[in-house]
Tab-separated table of C-alpha atoms in Angstrom:
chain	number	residue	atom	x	y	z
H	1	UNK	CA	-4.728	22.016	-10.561
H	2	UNK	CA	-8.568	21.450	-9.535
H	3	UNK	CA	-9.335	17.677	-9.822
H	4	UNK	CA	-12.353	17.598	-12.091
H	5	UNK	CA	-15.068	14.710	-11.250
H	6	UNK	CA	-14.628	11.521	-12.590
H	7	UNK	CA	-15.907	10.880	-16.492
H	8	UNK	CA	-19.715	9.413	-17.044
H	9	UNK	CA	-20.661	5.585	-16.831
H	10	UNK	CA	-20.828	4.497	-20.459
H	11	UNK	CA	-24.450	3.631	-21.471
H	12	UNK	CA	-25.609	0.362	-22.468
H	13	UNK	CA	-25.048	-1.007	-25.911
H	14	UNK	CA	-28.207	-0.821	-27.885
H	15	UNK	CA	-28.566	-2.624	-31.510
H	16	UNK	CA	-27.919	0.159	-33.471
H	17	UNK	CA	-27.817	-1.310	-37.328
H	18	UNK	CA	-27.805	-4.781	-38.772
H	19	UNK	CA	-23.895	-5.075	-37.809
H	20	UNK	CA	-25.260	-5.559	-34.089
H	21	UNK	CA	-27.770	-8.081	-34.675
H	22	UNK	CA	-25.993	-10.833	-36.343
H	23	UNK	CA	-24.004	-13.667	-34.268
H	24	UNK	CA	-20.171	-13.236	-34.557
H	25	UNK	CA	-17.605	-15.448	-32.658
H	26	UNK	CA	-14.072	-14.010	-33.565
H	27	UNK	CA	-10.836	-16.039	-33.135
H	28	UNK	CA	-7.695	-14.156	-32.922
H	29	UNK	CA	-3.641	-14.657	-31.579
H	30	UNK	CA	-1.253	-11.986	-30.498
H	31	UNK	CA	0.101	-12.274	-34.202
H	32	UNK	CA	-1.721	-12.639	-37.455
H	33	UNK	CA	-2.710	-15.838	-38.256
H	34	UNK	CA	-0.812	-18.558	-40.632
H	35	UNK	CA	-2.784	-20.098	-43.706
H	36	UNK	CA	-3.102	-23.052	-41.702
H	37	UNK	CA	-4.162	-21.666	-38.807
H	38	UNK	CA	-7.274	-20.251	-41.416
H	39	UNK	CA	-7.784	-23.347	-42.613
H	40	UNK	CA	-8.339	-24.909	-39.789
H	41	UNK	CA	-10.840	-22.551	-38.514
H	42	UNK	CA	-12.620	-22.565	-41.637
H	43	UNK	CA	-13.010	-25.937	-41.509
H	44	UNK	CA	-14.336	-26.137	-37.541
H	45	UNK	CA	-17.084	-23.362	-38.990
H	46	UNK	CA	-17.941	-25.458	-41.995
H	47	UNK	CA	-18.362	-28.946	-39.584
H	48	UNK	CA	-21.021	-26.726	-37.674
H	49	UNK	CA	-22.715	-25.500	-40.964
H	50	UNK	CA	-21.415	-22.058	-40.280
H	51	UNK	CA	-19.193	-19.527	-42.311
H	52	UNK	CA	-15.345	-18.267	-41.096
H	53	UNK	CA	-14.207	-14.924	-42.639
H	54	UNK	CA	-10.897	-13.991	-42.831
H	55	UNK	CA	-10.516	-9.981	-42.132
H	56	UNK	CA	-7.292	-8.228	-42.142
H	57	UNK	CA	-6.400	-5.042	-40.266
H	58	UNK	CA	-3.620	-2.155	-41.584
H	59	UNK	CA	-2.856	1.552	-40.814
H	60	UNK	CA	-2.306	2.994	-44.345
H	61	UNK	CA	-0.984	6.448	-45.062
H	62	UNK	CA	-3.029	9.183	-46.029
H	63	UNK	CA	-1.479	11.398	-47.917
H	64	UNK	CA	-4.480	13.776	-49.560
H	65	UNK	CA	-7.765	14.444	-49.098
H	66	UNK	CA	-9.826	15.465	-52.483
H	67	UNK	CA	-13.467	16.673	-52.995
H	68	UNK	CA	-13.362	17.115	-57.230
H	69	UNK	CA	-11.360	19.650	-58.062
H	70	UNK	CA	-10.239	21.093	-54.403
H	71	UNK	CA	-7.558	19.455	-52.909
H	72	UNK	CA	-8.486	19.773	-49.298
H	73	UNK	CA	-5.404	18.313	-47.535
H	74	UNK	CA	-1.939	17.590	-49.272
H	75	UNK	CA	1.006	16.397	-46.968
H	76	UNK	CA	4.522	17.525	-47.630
H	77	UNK	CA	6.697	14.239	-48.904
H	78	UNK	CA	7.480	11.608	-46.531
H	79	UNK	CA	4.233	12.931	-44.263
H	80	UNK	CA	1.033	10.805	-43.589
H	81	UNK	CA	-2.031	10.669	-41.767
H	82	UNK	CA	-2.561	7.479	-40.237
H	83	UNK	CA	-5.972	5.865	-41.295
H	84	UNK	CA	-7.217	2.304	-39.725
H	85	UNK	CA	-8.344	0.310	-42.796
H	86	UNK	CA	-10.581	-2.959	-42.343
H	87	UNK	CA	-10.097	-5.498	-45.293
H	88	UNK	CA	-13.207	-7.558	-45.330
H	89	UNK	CA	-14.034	-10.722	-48.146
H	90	UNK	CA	-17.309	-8.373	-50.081
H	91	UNK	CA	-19.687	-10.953	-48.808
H	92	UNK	CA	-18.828	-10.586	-45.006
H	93	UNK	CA	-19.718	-6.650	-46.282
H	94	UNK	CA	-22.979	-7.510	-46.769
H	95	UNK	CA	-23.730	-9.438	-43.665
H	96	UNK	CA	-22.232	-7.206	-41.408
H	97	UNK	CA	-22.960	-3.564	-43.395
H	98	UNK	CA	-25.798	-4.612	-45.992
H	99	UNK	CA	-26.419	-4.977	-49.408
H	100	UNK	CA	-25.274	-0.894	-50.625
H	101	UNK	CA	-22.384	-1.332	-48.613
H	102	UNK	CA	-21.463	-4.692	-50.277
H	103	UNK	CA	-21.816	-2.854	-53.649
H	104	UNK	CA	-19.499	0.045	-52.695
H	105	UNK	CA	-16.143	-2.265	-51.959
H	106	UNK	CA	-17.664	-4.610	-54.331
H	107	UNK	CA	-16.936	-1.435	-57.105
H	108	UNK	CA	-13.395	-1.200	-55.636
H	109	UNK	CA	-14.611	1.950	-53.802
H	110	UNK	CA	-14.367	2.457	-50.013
H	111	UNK	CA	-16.538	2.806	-46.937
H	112	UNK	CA	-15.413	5.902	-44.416
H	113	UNK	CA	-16.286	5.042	-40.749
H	114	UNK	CA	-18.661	7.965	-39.122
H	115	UNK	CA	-16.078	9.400	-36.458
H	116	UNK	CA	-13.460	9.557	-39.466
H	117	UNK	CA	-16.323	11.177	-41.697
H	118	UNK	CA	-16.523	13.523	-38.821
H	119	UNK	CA	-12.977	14.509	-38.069
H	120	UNK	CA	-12.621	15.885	-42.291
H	121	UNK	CA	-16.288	16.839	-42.433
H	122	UNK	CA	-16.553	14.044	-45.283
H	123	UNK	CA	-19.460	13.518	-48.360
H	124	UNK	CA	-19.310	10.373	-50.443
H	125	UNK	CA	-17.968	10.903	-53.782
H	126	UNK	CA	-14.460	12.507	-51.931
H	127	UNK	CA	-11.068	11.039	-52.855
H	128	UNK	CA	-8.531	9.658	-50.849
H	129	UNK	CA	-4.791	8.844	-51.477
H	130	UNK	CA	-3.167	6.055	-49.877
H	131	UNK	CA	0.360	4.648	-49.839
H	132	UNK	CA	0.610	0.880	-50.255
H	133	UNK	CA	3.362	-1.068	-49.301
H	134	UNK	CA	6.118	0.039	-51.985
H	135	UNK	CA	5.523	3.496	-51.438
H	136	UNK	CA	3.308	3.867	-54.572
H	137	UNK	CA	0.133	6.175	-54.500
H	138	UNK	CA	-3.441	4.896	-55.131
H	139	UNK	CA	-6.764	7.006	-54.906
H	140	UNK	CA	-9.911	5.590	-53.895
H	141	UNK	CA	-13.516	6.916	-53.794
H	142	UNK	CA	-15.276	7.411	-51.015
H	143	UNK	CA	-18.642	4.935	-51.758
H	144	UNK	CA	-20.538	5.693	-48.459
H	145	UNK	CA	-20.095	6.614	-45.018
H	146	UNK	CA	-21.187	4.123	-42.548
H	147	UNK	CA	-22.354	3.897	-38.807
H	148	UNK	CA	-20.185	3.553	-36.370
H	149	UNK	CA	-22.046	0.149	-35.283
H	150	UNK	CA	-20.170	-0.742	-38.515
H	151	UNK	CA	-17.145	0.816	-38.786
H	152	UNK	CA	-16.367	0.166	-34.901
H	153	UNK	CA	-13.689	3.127	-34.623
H	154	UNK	CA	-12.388	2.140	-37.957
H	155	UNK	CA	-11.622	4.869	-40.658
H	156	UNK	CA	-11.940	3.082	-43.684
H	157	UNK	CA	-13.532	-0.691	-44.851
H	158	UNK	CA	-12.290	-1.974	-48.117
H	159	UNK	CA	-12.483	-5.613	-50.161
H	160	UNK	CA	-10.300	-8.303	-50.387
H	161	UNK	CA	-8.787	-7.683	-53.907
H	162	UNK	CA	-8.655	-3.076	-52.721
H	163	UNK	CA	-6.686	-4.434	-50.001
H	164	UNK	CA	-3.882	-6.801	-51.248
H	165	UNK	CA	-3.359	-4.161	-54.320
H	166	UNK	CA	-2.485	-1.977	-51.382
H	167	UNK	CA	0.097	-4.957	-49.878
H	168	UNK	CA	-3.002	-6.165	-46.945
H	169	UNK	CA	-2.466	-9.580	-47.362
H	170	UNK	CA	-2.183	-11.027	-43.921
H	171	UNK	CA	-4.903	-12.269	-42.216
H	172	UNK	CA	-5.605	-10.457	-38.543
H	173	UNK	CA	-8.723	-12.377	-37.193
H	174	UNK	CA	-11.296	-14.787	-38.459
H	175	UNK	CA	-14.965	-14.028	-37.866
H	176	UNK	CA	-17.397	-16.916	-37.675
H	177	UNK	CA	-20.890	-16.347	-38.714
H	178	UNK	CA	-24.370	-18.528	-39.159
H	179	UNK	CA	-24.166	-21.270	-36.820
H	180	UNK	CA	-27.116	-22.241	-34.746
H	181	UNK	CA	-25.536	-22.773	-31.315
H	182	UNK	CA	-22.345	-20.959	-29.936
H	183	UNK	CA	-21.224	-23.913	-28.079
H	184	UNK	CA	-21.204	-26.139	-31.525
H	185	UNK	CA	-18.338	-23.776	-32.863
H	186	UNK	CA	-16.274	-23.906	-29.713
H	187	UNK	CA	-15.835	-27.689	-29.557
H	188	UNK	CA	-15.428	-27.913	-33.561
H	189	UNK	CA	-12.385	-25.209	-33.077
H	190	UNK	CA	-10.962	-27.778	-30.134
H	191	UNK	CA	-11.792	-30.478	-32.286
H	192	UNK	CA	-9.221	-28.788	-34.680
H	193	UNK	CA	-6.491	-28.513	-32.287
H	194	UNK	CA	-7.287	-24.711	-31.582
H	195	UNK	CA	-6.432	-24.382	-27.452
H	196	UNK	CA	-8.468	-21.585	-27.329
H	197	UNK	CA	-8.113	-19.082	-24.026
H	198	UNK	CA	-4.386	-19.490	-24.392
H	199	UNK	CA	-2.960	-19.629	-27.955
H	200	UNK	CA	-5.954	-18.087	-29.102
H	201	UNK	CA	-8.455	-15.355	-28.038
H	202	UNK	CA	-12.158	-15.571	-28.622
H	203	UNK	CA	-14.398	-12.667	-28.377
H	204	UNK	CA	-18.543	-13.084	-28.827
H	205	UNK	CA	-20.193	-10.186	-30.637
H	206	UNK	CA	-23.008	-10.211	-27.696
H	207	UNK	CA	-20.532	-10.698	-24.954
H	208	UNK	CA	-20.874	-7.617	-22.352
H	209	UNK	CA	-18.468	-4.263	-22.718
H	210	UNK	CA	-15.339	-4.839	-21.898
H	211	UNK	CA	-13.577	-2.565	-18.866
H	212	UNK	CA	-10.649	-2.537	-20.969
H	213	UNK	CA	-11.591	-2.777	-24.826
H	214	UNK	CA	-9.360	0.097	-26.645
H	215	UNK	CA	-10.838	3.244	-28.312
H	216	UNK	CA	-10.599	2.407	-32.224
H	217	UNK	CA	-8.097	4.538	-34.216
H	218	UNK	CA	-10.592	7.133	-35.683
H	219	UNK	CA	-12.138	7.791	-32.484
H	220	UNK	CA	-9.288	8.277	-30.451
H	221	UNK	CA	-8.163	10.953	-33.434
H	222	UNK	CA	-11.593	12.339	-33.283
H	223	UNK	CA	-11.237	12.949	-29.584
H	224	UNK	CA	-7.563	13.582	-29.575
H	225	UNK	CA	-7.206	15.440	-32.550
H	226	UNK	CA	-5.811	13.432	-35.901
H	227	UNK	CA	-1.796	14.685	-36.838
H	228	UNK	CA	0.376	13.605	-39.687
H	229	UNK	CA	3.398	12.143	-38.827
H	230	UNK	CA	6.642	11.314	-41.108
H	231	UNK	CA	9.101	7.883	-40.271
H	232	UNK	CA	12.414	7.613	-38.844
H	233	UNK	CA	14.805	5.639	-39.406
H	234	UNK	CA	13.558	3.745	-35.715
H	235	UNK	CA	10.930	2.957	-34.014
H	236	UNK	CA	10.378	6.513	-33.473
H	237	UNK	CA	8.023	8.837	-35.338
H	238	UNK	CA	8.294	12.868	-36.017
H	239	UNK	CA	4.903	14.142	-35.082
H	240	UNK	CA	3.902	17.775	-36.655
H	241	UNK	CA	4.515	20.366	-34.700
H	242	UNK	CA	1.086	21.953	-34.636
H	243	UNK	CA	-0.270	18.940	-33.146
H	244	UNK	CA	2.183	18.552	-30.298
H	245	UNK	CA	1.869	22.190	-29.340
H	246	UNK	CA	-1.390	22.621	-29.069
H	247	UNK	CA	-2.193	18.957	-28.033
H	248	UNK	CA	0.306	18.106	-25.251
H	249	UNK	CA	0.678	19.081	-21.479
H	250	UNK	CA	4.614	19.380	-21.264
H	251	UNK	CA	6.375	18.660	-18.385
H	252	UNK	CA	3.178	17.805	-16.052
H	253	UNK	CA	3.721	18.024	-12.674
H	254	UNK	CA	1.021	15.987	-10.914
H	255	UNK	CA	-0.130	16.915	-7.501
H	256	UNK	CA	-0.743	14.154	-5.263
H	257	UNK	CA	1.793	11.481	-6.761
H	258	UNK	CA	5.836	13.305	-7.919
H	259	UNK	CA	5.602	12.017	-11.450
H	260	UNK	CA	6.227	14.663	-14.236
H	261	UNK	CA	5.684	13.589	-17.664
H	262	UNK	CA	3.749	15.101	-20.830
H	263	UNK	CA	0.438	14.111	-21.870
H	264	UNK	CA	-2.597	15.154	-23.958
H	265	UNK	CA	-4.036	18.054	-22.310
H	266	UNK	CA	-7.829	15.896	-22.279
H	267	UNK	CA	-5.852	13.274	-20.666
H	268	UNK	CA	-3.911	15.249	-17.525
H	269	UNK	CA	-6.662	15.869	-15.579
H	270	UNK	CA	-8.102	12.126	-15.442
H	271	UNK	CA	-4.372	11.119	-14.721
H	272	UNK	CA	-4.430	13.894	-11.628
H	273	UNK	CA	-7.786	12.085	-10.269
H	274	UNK	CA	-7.036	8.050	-10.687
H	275	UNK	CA	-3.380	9.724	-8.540
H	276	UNK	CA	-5.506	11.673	-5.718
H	277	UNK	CA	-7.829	8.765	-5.184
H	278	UNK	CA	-5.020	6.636	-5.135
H	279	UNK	CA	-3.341	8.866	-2.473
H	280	UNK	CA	-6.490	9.350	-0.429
H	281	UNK	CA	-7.188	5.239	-0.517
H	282	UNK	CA	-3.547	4.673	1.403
H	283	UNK	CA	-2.043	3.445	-2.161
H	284	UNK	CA	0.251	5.986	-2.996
H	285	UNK	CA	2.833	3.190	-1.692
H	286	UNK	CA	1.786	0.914	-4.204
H	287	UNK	CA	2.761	2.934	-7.190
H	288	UNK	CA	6.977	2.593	-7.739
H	289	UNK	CA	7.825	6.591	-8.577
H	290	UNK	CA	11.374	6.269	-9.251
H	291	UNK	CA	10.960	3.670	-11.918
H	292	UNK	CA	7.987	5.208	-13.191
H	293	UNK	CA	9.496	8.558	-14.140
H	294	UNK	CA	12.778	6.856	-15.186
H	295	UNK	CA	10.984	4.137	-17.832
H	296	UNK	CA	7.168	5.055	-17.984
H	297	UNK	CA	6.132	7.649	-19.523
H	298	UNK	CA	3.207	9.461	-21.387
H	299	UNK	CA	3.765	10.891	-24.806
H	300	UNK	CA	6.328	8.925	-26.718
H	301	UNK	CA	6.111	9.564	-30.572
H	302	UNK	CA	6.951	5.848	-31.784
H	303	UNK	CA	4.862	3.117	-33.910
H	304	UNK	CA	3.035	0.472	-31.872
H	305	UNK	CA	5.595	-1.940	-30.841
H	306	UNK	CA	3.440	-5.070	-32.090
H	307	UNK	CA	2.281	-2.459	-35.507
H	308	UNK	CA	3.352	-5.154	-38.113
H	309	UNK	CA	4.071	-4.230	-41.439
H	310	UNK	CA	2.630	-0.738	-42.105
H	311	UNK	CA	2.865	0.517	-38.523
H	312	UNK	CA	0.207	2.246	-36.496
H	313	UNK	CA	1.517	5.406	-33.916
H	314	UNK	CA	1.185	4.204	-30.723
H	315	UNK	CA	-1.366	5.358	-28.251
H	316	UNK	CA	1.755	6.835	-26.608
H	317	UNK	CA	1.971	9.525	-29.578
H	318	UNK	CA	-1.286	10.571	-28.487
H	319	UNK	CA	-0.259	10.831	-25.034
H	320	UNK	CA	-3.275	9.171	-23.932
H	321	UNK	CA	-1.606	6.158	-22.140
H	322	UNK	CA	0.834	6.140	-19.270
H	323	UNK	CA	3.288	3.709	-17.665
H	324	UNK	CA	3.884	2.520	-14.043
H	325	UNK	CA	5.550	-0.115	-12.397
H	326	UNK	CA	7.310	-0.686	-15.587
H	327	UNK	CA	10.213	-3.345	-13.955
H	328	UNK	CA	7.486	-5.414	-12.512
H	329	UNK	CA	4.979	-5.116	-15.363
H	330	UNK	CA	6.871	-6.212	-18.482
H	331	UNK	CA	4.547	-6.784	-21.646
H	332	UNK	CA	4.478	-10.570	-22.169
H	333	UNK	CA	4.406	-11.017	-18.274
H	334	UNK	CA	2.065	-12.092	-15.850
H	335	UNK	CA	0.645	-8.312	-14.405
H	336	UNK	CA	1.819	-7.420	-10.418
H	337	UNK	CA	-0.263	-4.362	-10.544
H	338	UNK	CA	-2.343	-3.899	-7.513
H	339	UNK	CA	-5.886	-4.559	-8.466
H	340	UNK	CA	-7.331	-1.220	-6.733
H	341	UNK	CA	-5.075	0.644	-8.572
H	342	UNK	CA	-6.374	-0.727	-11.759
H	343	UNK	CA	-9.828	-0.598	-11.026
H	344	UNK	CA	-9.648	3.327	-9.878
H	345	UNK	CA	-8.126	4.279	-13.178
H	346	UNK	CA	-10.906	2.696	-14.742
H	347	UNK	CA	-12.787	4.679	-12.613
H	348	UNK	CA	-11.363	7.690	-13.983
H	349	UNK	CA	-11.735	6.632	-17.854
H	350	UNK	CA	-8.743	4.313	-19.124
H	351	UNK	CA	-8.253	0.863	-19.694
H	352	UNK	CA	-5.458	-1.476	-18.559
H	353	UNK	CA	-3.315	-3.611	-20.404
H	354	UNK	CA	-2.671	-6.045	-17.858
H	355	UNK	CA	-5.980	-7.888	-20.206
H	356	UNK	CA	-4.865	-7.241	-23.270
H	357	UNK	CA	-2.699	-10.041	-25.580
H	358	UNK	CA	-0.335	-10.138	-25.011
H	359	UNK	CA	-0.403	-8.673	-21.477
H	360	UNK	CA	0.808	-5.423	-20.442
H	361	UNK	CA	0.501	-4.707	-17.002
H	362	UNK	CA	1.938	-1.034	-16.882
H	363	UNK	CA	-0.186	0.365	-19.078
H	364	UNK	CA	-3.186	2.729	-18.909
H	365	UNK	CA	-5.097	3.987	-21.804
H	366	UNK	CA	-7.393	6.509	-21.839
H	367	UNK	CA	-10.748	6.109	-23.315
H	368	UNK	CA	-12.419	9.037	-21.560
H	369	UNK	CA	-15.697	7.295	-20.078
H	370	UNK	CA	-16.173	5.246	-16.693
H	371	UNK	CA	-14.847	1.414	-16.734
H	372	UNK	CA	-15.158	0.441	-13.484
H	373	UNK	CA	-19.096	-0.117	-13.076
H	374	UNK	CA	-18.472	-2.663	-15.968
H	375	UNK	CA	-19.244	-6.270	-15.195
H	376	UNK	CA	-16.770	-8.605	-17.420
H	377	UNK	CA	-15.395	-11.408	-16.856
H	378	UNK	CA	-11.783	-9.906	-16.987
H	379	UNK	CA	-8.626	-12.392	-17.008
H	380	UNK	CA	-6.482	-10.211	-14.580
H	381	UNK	CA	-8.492	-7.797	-12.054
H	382	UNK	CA	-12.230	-8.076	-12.989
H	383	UNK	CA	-14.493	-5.061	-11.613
H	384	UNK	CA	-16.075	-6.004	-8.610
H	385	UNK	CA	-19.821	-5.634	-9.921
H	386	UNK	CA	-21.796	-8.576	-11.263
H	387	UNK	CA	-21.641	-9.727	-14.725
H	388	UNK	CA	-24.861	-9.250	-17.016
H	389	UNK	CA	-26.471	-12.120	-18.669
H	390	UNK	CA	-26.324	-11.629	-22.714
H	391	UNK	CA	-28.306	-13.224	-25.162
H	392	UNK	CA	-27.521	-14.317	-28.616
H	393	UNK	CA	-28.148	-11.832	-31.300
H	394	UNK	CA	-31.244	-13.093	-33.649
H	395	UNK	CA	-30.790	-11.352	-36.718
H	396	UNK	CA	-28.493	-14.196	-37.620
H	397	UNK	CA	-27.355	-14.266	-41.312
H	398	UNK	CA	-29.782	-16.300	-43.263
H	399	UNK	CA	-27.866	-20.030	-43.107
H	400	UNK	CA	-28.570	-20.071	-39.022
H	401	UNK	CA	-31.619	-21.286	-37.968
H	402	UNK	CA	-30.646	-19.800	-34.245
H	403	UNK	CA	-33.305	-18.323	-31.807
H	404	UNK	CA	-32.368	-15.803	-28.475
H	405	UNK	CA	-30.574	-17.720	-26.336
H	406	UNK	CA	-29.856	-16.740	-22.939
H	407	UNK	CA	-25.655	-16.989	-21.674
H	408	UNK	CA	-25.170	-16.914	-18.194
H	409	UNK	CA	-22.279	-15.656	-16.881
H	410	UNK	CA	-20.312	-15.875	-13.848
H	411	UNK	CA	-20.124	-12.987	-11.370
H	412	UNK	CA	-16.683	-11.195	-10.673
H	413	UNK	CA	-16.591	-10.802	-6.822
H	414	UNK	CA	-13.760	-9.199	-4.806
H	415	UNK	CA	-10.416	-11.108	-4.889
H	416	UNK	CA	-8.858	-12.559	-1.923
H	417	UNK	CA	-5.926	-10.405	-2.678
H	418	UNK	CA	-5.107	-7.318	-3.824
H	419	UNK	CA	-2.562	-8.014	-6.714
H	420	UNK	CA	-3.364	-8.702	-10.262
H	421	UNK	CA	-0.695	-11.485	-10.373
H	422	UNK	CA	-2.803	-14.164	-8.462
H	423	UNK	CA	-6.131	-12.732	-9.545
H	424	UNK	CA	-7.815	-14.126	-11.994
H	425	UNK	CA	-11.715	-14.581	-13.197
H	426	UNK	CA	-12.748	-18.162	-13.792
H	427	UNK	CA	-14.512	-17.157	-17.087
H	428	UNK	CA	-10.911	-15.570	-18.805
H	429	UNK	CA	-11.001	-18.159	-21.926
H	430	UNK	CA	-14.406	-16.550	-23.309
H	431	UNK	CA	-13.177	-13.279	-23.706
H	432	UNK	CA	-10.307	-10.150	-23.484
H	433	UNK	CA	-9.966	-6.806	-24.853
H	434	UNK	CA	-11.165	-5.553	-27.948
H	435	UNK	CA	-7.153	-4.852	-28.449
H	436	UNK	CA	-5.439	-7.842	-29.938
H	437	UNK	CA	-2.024	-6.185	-29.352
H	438	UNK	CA	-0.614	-3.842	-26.955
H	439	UNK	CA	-0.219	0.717	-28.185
């Protein structure tokens, strides 16, 4: 197979709606968080005269698609489409999305995410049915569609009250808003007994891209292709047929590293590049074939092994993620993956787990655009380019009195050694991956 050239460089992030320019500092764990780990939190935001929302992530079933009369998709019983749904309190809405947005979930209606819009060619005023918890059907309107600035890969955004008639009660992250200085909230939080950078993650809304933030659900089906799927009685899932045919590489023979697997056909030919440049850098060694083609893998049609309640197919049923050095990358465990490896898959468009929470070393995901040009201050393997300097958004909500203010941040330089396990970037506690749990 002819090794294509390696994806584009992803382009800076420019402030595309008022979701970019307001402040956010998000706390998060590898697990959702306990009422009084919320209270807590909310009451380090309130000491700083700030605001802590509590926003809750599920994958509900879709299970038709109506535009009035027309029912444009129906799935056969025990089928669903897997849809990302954001639970958000209706006056984070408005801070984040605006005041007609507000209004929508406010009405009990729902917000459609632009890439999910896209992949069913959707108008407000469409129907959608969704599955709660107890198998029961409810229909909800489609109120708007909204950027994807917003709806951040996201297919749908409901309220509070939508969300636990659905059976979304558990609370995911909390997002602090409208303090004046970033610093204040950090010490409240540790003031709380928060040990943030271990127990929990925090992420900063202006905080540079991160080499190995995930693809949100409704983008990866918009580049992927979105199937229906029906439960087993496992872990594992029964993907349609018409998906897997036309979607999957089968039995992949890759030509400068012996591993066979199967894997999206928009995926096989970035996994055939990261493997030649591995091979022509001396580092075929590196990369443990028997055990990779023995407990790695590429498409496996199972939930998300950290899915929770409602379970979300994993980015293996895509077959956009692979697996190597699976024995000496356990999830949980401290990453052994050699550092050049990781940063020439990012090279060729995926993200590694070895930085997301918990870690998961063996894992590449694809995400079809260049990651290692980014500078970040990774935990585990940081690209070996500087780190920008961010500011602080200014279109803080209207209780901050905040101004630009300029973050410096540290530069990643190259590692004394090769291997991810005694690598690690001085700056890990500020940020990680967009992912708070591993596909």
């Amino acid at each position: 197979m002819a090794i294509v050239s390696a994806p584009t460089v992803r382009a800076a992030r420019t402030p595309a709606s008022s979701a970019d320019a307001v402040a956010v500092i998000t706390i998060s764990s590898s697990s959702n968080l306990a009422s009084a780990e919320v209270s807590r939190i909310s009451a380090a935001a309130r000491s700083v005269g700030a605001t802590a929302h509590a926003v809750r992530y599920a994958t509900l079933a879709m299970t038709a698609y109506l535009r009035g009369d027309d029912v444009l998709m129906q799935q056969p019983k025990g089928w669903r489409v897997p849809m990302s749904t954001r639970v958000m309190p209706v006056d984070y809405v408005r801070v984040r999305g605006g005041e007609e947005a507000a209004a929508v979930v406010d009405s009990g209606q729902v917000l459609m995410g632009e890439n999910s819009a896209r992949i069913r060619d959707a108008r407000e005023g469409d129907v959608v049915s969704l599955r709660d918890s107890r198998n029961a059907v409810h229909r909800f309107t489609v109120g708007r569609i909204v950027p994807e600035s917003f709806a951040q890969g996201d297919d749908l955004i409901m309220s509070v009250p939508v969300g636990a008639s659905l059976g979304v009660t558990a609370v995911s992250r909390m997002e602090i808003v409208g303090f004046s200085r970033p610093e204040d909230v950090l010490t409240a939080l540790r003031g709380k007994g928060l040990a943030l950078g271990s127990t929990y993650r925090v992420r900063r809304s202006w905080d540079p891209p991160n080499p190995d933030g995930t693809l949100g659900l409704a983008t990866m089906k918009l580049l992927l292709g979105e199937f229906a799927f029906r439960p087993t009685n496992s872990a594992a899932i029964t993907i349609e047929d018409s998906w897997r045919m036309s979607s999957i590489s089968w039995l992949h023979r890759y030509s400068a590293i012996p591993l066979r697997n199967n894997c999206h056909k928009k995926v096989v030919d970035a996994v055939e590049g990261a493997f030649a440049e591995i091979v022509k850098e001396g580092l075929a060694g590196r990369i443990d074939v028997r055990v990779s083609q023995r407990y790695g893998g590429c498409h496996v049609a199972r939930y998300n092994r950290l899915a929770g309640m409602f379970g979300s197919p994993s980015r293996h049923a895509f077959g956009a993620a692979i697996d190597l050095n699976t024995v000496t990358n356990a999830q949980g465990a401290r990453p052994q993956m050699d550092c050049r490896i990781v940063r020439i898959f990012r090279k060729w468009g995926f993200a590694w787990g070895g930085n997301f929470w918990p870690a998961d070393g063996m894992h590449f995901e694809w995400v079809g655009e260049r990651r290692d040009t980014l500078g970040f201050p990774s935990r585990y393997c940081p690209n070996n380019v500087p780190v920008p300097t961010t500011s602080v958004p200014t279109g803080a909500p209207s209780n901050s009195t905040s101004t630009s203010t300029t973050i410096t941040s540290t530069t990643s330089t190259t590692p004394s050694t090769t291997d991810a396990s005694t690598t690690t970037s001085s700056s890990s506690t500020s940020s990680s991956s967009s992912s708070t749990t591993t596909p």
